[in-house]
mmCIF file of C-alpha atoms and ligand atoms in Angstrom:
data_model
loop_
_atom_site.group_PDB
_atom_site.id
_atom_site.type_symbol
_atom_site.label_atom_id
_atom_site.label_comp_id
_atom_site.label_asym_id
_atom_site.label_seq_id
_atom_site.Cartn_x
_atom_site.Cartn_y
_atom_site.Cartn_z
ATOM 1 C CA UNK A 1 -166.422 101.200 23.481
ATOM 2 C CA UNK A 2 -164.918 100.094 26.795
ATOM 3 C CA UNK A 3 -167.807 97.701 27.435
ATOM 4 C CA UNK A 4 -167.397 96.171 23.974
ATOM 5 C CA UNK A 5 -163.650 95.753 24.425
ATOM 6 C CA UNK A 6 -164.134 94.122 27.826
ATOM 7 C CA UNK A 7 -166.615 91.693 26.273
ATOM 8 C CA UNK A 8 -164.117 90.777 23.555
ATOM 9 C CA UNK A 9 -161.377 90.276 26.163
ATOM 10 C CA UNK A 10 -163.663 87.853 28.010
ATOM 11 C CA UNK A 11 -165.122 86.117 24.942
ATOM 12 C CA UNK A 12 -163.888 82.570 25.477
ATOM 13 C CA UNK A 13 -165.864 81.515 22.377
ATOM 14 C CA UNK A 14 -163.071 83.098 20.333
ATOM 15 C CA UNK A 15 -160.547 80.657 21.764
ATOM 16 C CA UNK A 16 -161.572 77.765 19.550
ATOM 17 C CA UNK A 17 -160.608 79.728 16.457
ATOM 18 C CA UNK A 18 -157.730 81.461 18.244
ATOM 19 C CA UNK A 19 -156.139 78.257 19.529
ATOM 20 C CA UNK A 20 -156.267 76.631 16.084
ATOM 21 C CA UNK A 21 -154.855 79.705 14.404
ATOM 22 C CA UNK A 22 -152.105 79.899 17.021
ATOM 23 C CA UNK A 23 -151.108 76.291 16.319
ATOM 24 C CA UNK A 24 -151.145 76.999 12.592
ATOM 25 C CA UNK A 25 -148.982 80.111 12.934
ATOM 26 C CA UNK A 26 -146.505 78.305 15.185
ATOM 27 C CA UNK A 27 -146.327 75.381 12.738
ATOM 28 C CA UNK A 28 -145.754 77.574 9.684
ATOM 29 C CA UNK A 29 -143.364 80.040 11.342
ATOM 30 C CA UNK A 30 -141.338 77.330 13.024
ATOM 31 C CA UNK A 31 -137.725 78.338 12.245
ATOM 32 C CA UNK A 32 -136.402 80.411 15.142
ATOM 33 C CA UNK A 33 -134.541 82.694 12.752
ATOM 34 C CA UNK A 34 -137.740 83.600 10.910
ATOM 35 C CA UNK A 35 -139.621 84.196 14.151
ATOM 36 C CA UNK A 36 -136.846 86.407 15.530
ATOM 37 C CA UNK A 37 -136.703 88.368 12.281
ATOM 38 C CA UNK A 38 -140.453 89.007 12.383
ATOM 39 C CA UNK A 39 -140.523 89.830 16.116
ATOM 40 C CA UNK A 40 -137.880 92.520 15.540
ATOM 41 C CA UNK A 41 -135.139 90.987 17.732
ATOM 42 C CA UNK A 42 -132.536 92.432 15.324
ATOM 43 C CA UNK A 43 -134.168 95.874 15.642
ATOM 44 C CA UNK A 44 -134.491 95.954 19.435
ATOM 45 C CA UNK A 45 -138.164 96.934 19.035
ATOM 46 C CA UNK A 46 -141.260 95.073 17.820
ATOM 47 C CA UNK A 47 -141.292 95.069 14.015
ATOM 48 C CA UNK A 48 -145.051 94.861 13.405
ATOM 49 C CA UNK A 49 -145.966 98.381 14.645
ATOM 50 C CA UNK A 50 -143.230 99.845 12.421
ATOM 51 C CA UNK A 51 -144.340 97.864 9.366
ATOM 52 C CA UNK A 52 -148.002 98.873 9.603
ATOM 53 C CA UNK A 53 -147.033 102.507 9.054
ATOM 54 C CA UNK A 54 -146.530 101.711 5.357
ATOM 55 C CA UNK A 55 -150.032 100.403 4.466
ATOM 56 C CA UNK A 56 -151.812 102.789 6.847
ATOM 57 C CA UNK A 57 -149.922 105.799 5.478
ATOM 58 C CA UNK A 58 -150.504 104.692 1.879
ATOM 59 C CA UNK A 59 -154.210 104.094 2.427
ATOM 60 C CA UNK A 60 -154.804 107.415 4.187
ATOM 61 C CA UNK A 61 -152.916 109.163 1.383
ATOM 62 C CA UNK A 62 -155.090 107.305 -1.135
ATOM 63 C CA UNK A 63 -158.198 108.635 0.584
ATOM 64 C CA UNK A 64 -156.851 112.203 0.415
ATOM 65 C CA UNK A 65 -155.950 111.843 -3.270
ATOM 66 C CA UNK A 66 -159.416 110.426 -3.969
ATOM 67 C CA UNK A 67 -160.842 113.779 -2.854
ATOM 68 C CA UNK A 68 -158.648 115.708 -5.288
ATOM 69 C CA UNK A 69 -159.257 116.037 -9.028
ATOM 70 C CA UNK A 70 -156.814 114.532 -11.543
ATOM 71 C CA UNK A 71 -155.096 112.208 -9.041
ATOM 72 C CA UNK A 72 -156.471 108.854 -10.173
ATOM 73 C CA UNK A 73 -153.139 107.397 -11.196
ATOM 74 C CA UNK A 74 -151.353 108.445 -8.005
ATOM 75 C CA UNK A 75 -154.257 107.161 -5.888
ATOM 76 C CA UNK A 76 -154.201 103.795 -7.672
ATOM 77 C CA UNK A 77 -150.434 103.478 -7.174
ATOM 78 C CA UNK A 78 -150.638 104.248 -3.460
ATOM 79 C CA UNK A 79 -153.644 102.004 -2.978
ATOM 80 C CA UNK A 80 -151.807 99.077 -4.591
ATOM 81 C CA UNK A 81 -148.595 99.807 -2.679
ATOM 82 C CA UNK A 82 -150.470 99.903 0.633
ATOM 83 C CA UNK A 83 -152.302 96.665 -0.131
ATOM 84 C CA UNK A 84 -149.136 94.765 -1.043
ATOM 85 C CA UNK A 85 -147.198 96.115 1.973
ATOM 86 C CA UNK A 86 -149.983 95.023 4.340
ATOM 87 C CA UNK A 87 -149.164 91.358 3.725
ATOM 88 C CA UNK A 88 -145.696 91.208 5.398
ATOM 89 C CA UNK A 89 -146.996 93.484 8.173
ATOM 90 C CA UNK A 90 -149.798 90.976 8.802
ATOM 91 C CA UNK A 91 -147.342 88.064 8.958
ATOM 92 C CA UNK A 92 -145.212 89.931 11.529
ATOM 93 C CA UNK A 93 -148.374 90.687 13.526
ATOM 94 C CA UNK A 94 -149.477 87.042 13.512
ATOM 95 C CA UNK A 95 -146.034 86.006 14.719
ATOM 96 C CA UNK A 96 -146.304 88.391 17.706
ATOM 97 C CA UNK A 97 -149.925 87.421 18.320
ATOM 98 C CA UNK A 98 -149.106 83.708 18.667
ATOM 99 C CA UNK A 99 -147.021 84.414 21.814
ATOM 100 C CA UNK A 100 -149.580 86.620 23.584
ATOM 101 C CA UNK A 101 -151.724 85.740 26.581
ATOM 102 C CA UNK A 102 -155.253 84.489 25.990
ATOM 103 C CA UNK A 103 -157.133 87.755 26.676
ATOM 104 C CA UNK A 104 -154.690 89.589 24.416
ATOM 105 C CA UNK A 105 -155.118 86.967 21.698
ATOM 106 C CA UNK A 106 -158.903 87.501 21.747
ATOM 107 C CA UNK A 107 -158.533 91.222 21.058
ATOM 108 C CA UNK A 108 -155.748 90.414 18.604
ATOM 109 C CA UNK A 109 -158.024 88.032 16.721
ATOM 110 C CA UNK A 110 -160.675 90.706 16.196
ATOM 111 C CA UNK A 111 -157.906 93.192 15.306
ATOM 112 C CA UNK A 112 -156.659 90.767 12.632
ATOM 113 C CA UNK A 113 -160.193 90.065 11.377
ATOM 114 C CA UNK A 114 -160.932 93.806 10.967
ATOM 115 C CA UNK A 115 -157.687 94.326 9.115
ATOM 116 C CA UNK A 116 -158.348 91.293 6.909
ATOM 117 C CA UNK A 117 -161.733 92.741 5.952
ATOM 118 C CA UNK A 118 -159.980 96.033 5.200
ATOM 119 C CA UNK A 119 -157.403 94.209 3.085
ATOM 120 C CA UNK A 120 -160.121 92.470 1.051
ATOM 121 C CA UNK A 121 -161.839 95.826 0.399
ATOM 122 C CA UNK A 122 -158.546 97.362 -0.664
ATOM 123 C CA UNK A 123 -157.700 94.423 -2.961
ATOM 124 C CA UNK A 124 -161.119 94.967 -4.582
ATOM 125 C CA UNK A 125 -160.426 98.688 -4.748
ATOM 126 C CA UNK A 126 -157.135 98.118 -6.589
ATOM 127 C CA UNK A 127 -158.825 95.724 -9.036
ATOM 128 C CA UNK A 128 -161.637 98.217 -9.693
ATOM 129 C CA UNK A 129 -159.235 101.135 -10.257
ATOM 130 C CA UNK A 130 -157.027 99.088 -12.595
ATOM 131 C CA UNK A 131 -160.056 98.209 -14.711
ATOM 132 C CA UNK A 132 -161.210 101.801 -14.962
ATOM 133 C CA UNK A 133 -164.045 101.628 -12.390
ATOM 134 C CA UNK A 134 -162.707 104.455 -10.268
ATOM 135 C CA UNK A 135 -165.937 105.328 -8.528
ATOM 136 C CA UNK A 136 -166.262 101.737 -7.256
ATOM 137 C CA UNK A 137 -162.545 101.779 -6.381
ATOM 138 C CA UNK A 138 -163.036 104.900 -4.252
ATOM 139 C CA UNK A 139 -166.049 103.413 -2.463
ATOM 140 C CA UNK A 140 -164.214 100.172 -1.699
ATOM 141 C CA UNK A 141 -161.242 102.244 -0.519
ATOM 142 C CA UNK A 142 -163.402 104.152 1.961
ATOM 143 C CA UNK A 143 -164.882 100.876 3.244
ATOM 144 C CA UNK A 144 -161.362 99.452 3.552
ATOM 145 C CA UNK A 145 -160.203 102.485 5.504
ATOM 146 C CA UNK A 146 -163.140 102.127 7.911
ATOM 147 C CA UNK A 147 -162.340 98.462 8.574
ATOM 148 C CA UNK A 148 -158.586 99.126 8.885
ATOM 149 C CA UNK A 149 -159.279 102.025 11.297
ATOM 150 C CA UNK A 150 -161.292 99.662 13.505
ATOM 151 C CA UNK A 151 -158.336 97.282 13.366
ATOM 152 C CA UNK A 152 -155.951 100.100 14.306
ATOM 153 C CA UNK A 153 -158.138 101.067 17.278
ATOM 154 C CA UNK A 154 -158.043 97.477 18.521
ATOM 155 C CA UNK A 155 -154.273 97.398 17.970
ATOM 156 C CA UNK A 156 -153.982 100.490 20.162
ATOM 157 C CA UNK A 157 -156.023 98.768 22.875
ATOM 158 C CA UNK A 158 -153.791 95.709 22.598
ATOM 159 C CA UNK A 159 -150.619 97.745 23.070
ATOM 160 C CA UNK A 160 -151.631 100.566 25.413
ATOM 161 C CA UNK A 161 -154.255 98.915 27.594
ATOM 162 C CA UNK A 162 -153.193 95.283 27.510
ATOM 163 C CA UNK A 163 -149.458 95.892 27.178
ATOM 164 C CA UNK A 164 -148.840 93.498 24.281
ATOM 165 C CA UNK A 165 -145.228 93.632 23.017
ATOM 166 C CA UNK A 166 -144.522 96.505 25.408
ATOM 167 C CA UNK A 167 -141.498 96.165 27.708
ATOM 168 C CA UNK A 168 -143.069 94.672 30.841
ATOM 169 C CA UNK A 169 -140.044 94.953 33.096
ATOM 170 C CA UNK A 170 -138.808 98.501 32.716
ATOM 171 C CA UNK A 171 -141.456 99.991 35.044
ATOM 172 C CA UNK A 172 -139.704 98.097 37.862
ATOM 173 C CA UNK A 173 -137.034 100.787 37.739
ATOM 174 C CA UNK A 174 -139.589 103.426 38.733
ATOM 175 C CA UNK A 175 -139.973 101.711 42.095
ATOM 176 C CA UNK A 176 -136.267 101.819 42.882
ATOM 177 C CA UNK A 177 -134.837 104.765 44.819
ATOM 178 C CA UNK A 178 -131.705 106.596 43.668
ATOM 179 C CA UNK A 179 -128.350 105.610 45.150
ATOM 180 C CA UNK A 180 -126.534 102.333 45.716
ATOM 181 C CA UNK A 181 -128.394 99.394 47.271
ATOM 182 C CA UNK A 182 -126.773 96.312 48.854
ATOM 183 C CA UNK A 183 -127.749 93.062 47.117
ATOM 184 C CA UNK A 184 -125.604 90.251 48.528
ATOM 185 C CA UNK A 185 -122.290 89.329 50.115
ATOM 186 C CA UNK A 186 -120.051 88.560 47.178
ATOM 187 C CA UNK A 187 -118.491 85.595 48.994
ATOM 188 C CA UNK A 188 -121.893 83.880 49.319
ATOM 189 C CA UNK A 189 -122.658 83.981 45.594
ATOM 190 C CA UNK A 190 -122.067 80.666 43.814
ATOM 191 C CA UNK A 191 -120.384 80.587 40.404
ATOM 192 C CA UNK A 192 -122.535 80.291 37.264
ATOM 193 C CA UNK A 193 -125.881 79.956 39.002
ATOM 194 C CA UNK A 194 -128.946 82.170 38.791
ATOM 195 C CA UNK A 195 -129.849 83.698 42.129
ATOM 196 C CA UNK A 196 -132.940 85.841 42.732
ATOM 197 C CA UNK A 197 -132.820 88.760 45.165
ATOM 198 C CA UNK A 198 -134.900 91.807 46.057
ATOM 199 C CA UNK A 199 -133.383 95.276 45.706
ATOM 200 C CA UNK A 200 -134.723 98.207 47.713
ATOM 201 C CA UNK A 201 -137.182 95.718 49.306
ATOM 202 C CA UNK A 202 -139.350 95.552 46.232
ATOM 203 C CA UNK A 203 -137.589 95.092 42.918
ATOM 204 C CA UNK A 204 -136.749 91.526 41.963
ATOM 205 C CA UNK A 205 -133.382 90.993 40.219
ATOM 206 C CA UNK A 206 -131.329 88.010 39.143
ATOM 207 C CA UNK A 207 -127.648 87.692 39.958
ATOM 208 C CA UNK A 208 -125.219 85.648 37.887
ATOM 209 C CA UNK A 209 -121.597 85.351 38.945
ATOM 210 C CA UNK A 210 -118.863 84.421 36.524
ATOM 211 C CA UNK A 211 -115.446 84.714 38.167
ATOM 212 C CA UNK A 212 -115.380 88.101 39.874
ATOM 213 C CA UNK A 213 -117.933 89.532 37.427
ATOM 214 C CA UNK A 214 -121.529 89.607 38.637
ATOM 215 C CA UNK A 215 -124.476 90.498 36.436
ATOM 216 C CA UNK A 216 -127.469 92.107 38.119
ATOM 217 C CA UNK A 217 -130.490 92.064 35.830
ATOM 218 C CA UNK A 218 -134.197 92.763 36.324
ATOM 219 C CA UNK A 219 -135.992 89.478 36.930
ATOM 220 C CA UNK A 220 -139.327 90.135 35.201
ATOM 221 C CA UNK A 221 -139.121 89.195 31.530
ATOM 222 C CA UNK A 222 -139.756 92.185 29.226
ATOM 223 C CA UNK A 223 -142.131 90.073 27.127
ATOM 224 C CA UNK A 224 -144.877 89.062 29.587
ATOM 225 C CA UNK A 225 -143.248 89.378 33.033
ATOM 226 C CA UNK A 226 -142.129 85.747 33.188
ATOM 227 C CA UNK A 227 -139.749 84.863 36.062
ATOM 228 C CA UNK A 228 -136.257 84.854 34.569
ATOM 229 C CA UNK A 229 -134.959 83.630 37.946
ATOM 230 C CA UNK A 230 -136.623 80.295 37.152
ATOM 231 C CA UNK A 231 -135.163 80.216 33.653
ATOM 232 C CA UNK A 232 -132.234 78.241 32.330
ATOM 233 C CA UNK A 233 -128.722 79.426 31.606
ATOM 234 C CA UNK A 234 -127.670 78.390 28.104
ATOM 235 C CA UNK A 235 -124.793 79.110 25.719
ATOM 236 C CA UNK A 236 -126.322 80.652 22.593
ATOM 237 C CA UNK A 237 -124.143 81.878 19.742
ATOM 238 C CA UNK A 238 -121.095 81.973 22.010
ATOM 239 C CA UNK A 239 -122.862 84.033 24.689
ATOM 240 C CA UNK A 240 -124.084 82.973 28.100
ATOM 241 C CA UNK A 241 -127.823 83.693 28.151
ATOM 242 C CA UNK A 242 -130.778 83.329 30.463
ATOM 243 C CA UNK A 243 -133.802 81.743 28.775
ATOM 244 C CA UNK A 244 -137.272 82.700 30.014
ATOM 245 C CA UNK A 245 -139.297 79.674 31.205
ATOM 246 C CA UNK A 246 -142.565 81.006 29.751
ATOM 247 C CA UNK A 247 -142.014 81.539 26.023
ATOM 248 C CA UNK A 248 -138.274 81.092 25.543
ATOM 249 C CA UNK A 249 -136.990 84.647 25.068
ATOM 250 C CA UNK A 250 -133.219 84.630 25.616
ATOM 251 C CA UNK A 251 -131.094 87.504 26.947
ATOM 252 C CA UNK A 252 -127.327 87.824 27.135
ATOM 253 C CA UNK A 253 -126.159 87.791 30.727
ATOM 254 C CA UNK A 254 -123.264 90.117 29.984
ATOM 255 C CA UNK A 255 -125.370 93.005 28.689
ATOM 256 C CA UNK A 256 -129.043 92.094 28.524
ATOM 257 C CA UNK A 257 -129.337 92.101 24.701
ATOM 258 C CA UNK A 258 -132.197 89.956 23.455
ATOM 259 C CA UNK A 259 -130.958 86.981 21.425
ATOM 260 C CA UNK A 260 -134.236 85.156 20.767
ATOM 261 C CA UNK A 261 -137.826 86.402 20.886
ATOM 262 C CA UNK A 262 -140.746 86.665 21.314
ATOM 263 C CA UNK A 263 -139.390 89.610 23.294
ATOM 264 C CA UNK A 264 -138.020 92.238 20.938
ATOM 265 C CA UNK A 265 -136.775 94.322 23.871
ATOM 266 C CA UNK A 266 -133.474 93.894 25.667
ATOM 267 C CA UNK A 267 -133.495 93.168 29.368
ATOM 268 C CA UNK A 268 -132.222 95.866 31.711
ATOM 269 C CA UNK A 269 -128.901 95.182 33.405
ATOM 270 C CA UNK A 270 -128.023 97.292 36.461
ATOM 271 C CA UNK A 271 -124.619 98.798 37.340
ATOM 272 C CA UNK A 272 -122.696 97.093 40.150
ATOM 273 C CA UNK A 273 -119.848 97.749 42.564
ATOM 274 C CA UNK A 274 -118.379 95.879 45.506
ATOM 275 C CA UNK A 275 -117.819 97.720 48.816
ATOM 276 C CA UNK A 276 -116.240 95.792 51.712
ATOM 277 C CA UNK A 277 -117.232 92.519 50.104
ATOM 278 C CA UNK A 278 -120.859 93.568 49.590
ATOM 279 C CA UNK A 279 -122.277 93.652 46.069
ATOM 280 C CA UNK A 280 -124.274 96.837 45.439
ATOM 281 C CA UNK A 281 -126.397 98.004 42.570
ATOM 282 C CA UNK A 282 -128.209 101.156 41.493
ATOM 283 C CA UNK A 283 -130.401 102.570 38.780
ATOM 284 C CA UNK A 284 -128.695 102.733 35.369
HETATM 285 S S1 FES B 1 -142.680 86.024 29.439
HETATM 286 FE FE1 FES B 1 -142.735 85.464 27.362
HETATM 287 S S2 FES B 1 -140.686 85.035 26.912
HETATM 288 FE FE2 FES B 1 -140.631 85.648 28.952
#
């Protein structure tokens, strides 16, 4: 399996289809509000993995009911419910997929193709059950479950091996020792400018001073590790935010909450104190 997955990750032939699909998704899902809704910005976690629980759970339950006598009606209901609920989950997945890196998009494309095949089988299964052809409906359901399981496996690879839609910055904290660390002389920090510094010799943070308040925030973007220190400071919805230069995720500088995706995760802000004019920070 590993060899196959590596081949898919390196299959540049998929990019022709992938690049066109990406442009199509970005053109259709253009309004920022829609994209943020589908990314899960409002939830503070990616929405797609939560939404797929509904079709997957319904389809697995359908398969169990198909093995039991006298459960045709319940199986048909669950099969139809799972099939309908897969559509919004797929749209949320495509929205996330369009902001992934190229190797992730290749795996994501095959993930989407497997799930689409599964969806077609399940749509056929629902049609067969509703017209009284239950044996055919069961067979199509089993085929759909096989295809959707392949899709789920690839989704797991995308998240757990390739780190898609996983918070990419939080592991920085594991490299920071306990206790307070000096970051900068407060008097040298300019007002309302992003400054990048290293904490504990290794962990990159951004500093933003507003009056006597200084925000210390991890520099790597939670979406794909973009350099927030090279981002722009913008006023969004009445909040001062840093906007990632790579894909435009925006985070409030006074708390780290994500305001615009594709990141669905907040950015980590670190506690601060000033001792003898020196700004210090520590693990939260
Ligand atoms: S790396 Fe993608 S938005 Fe920052």
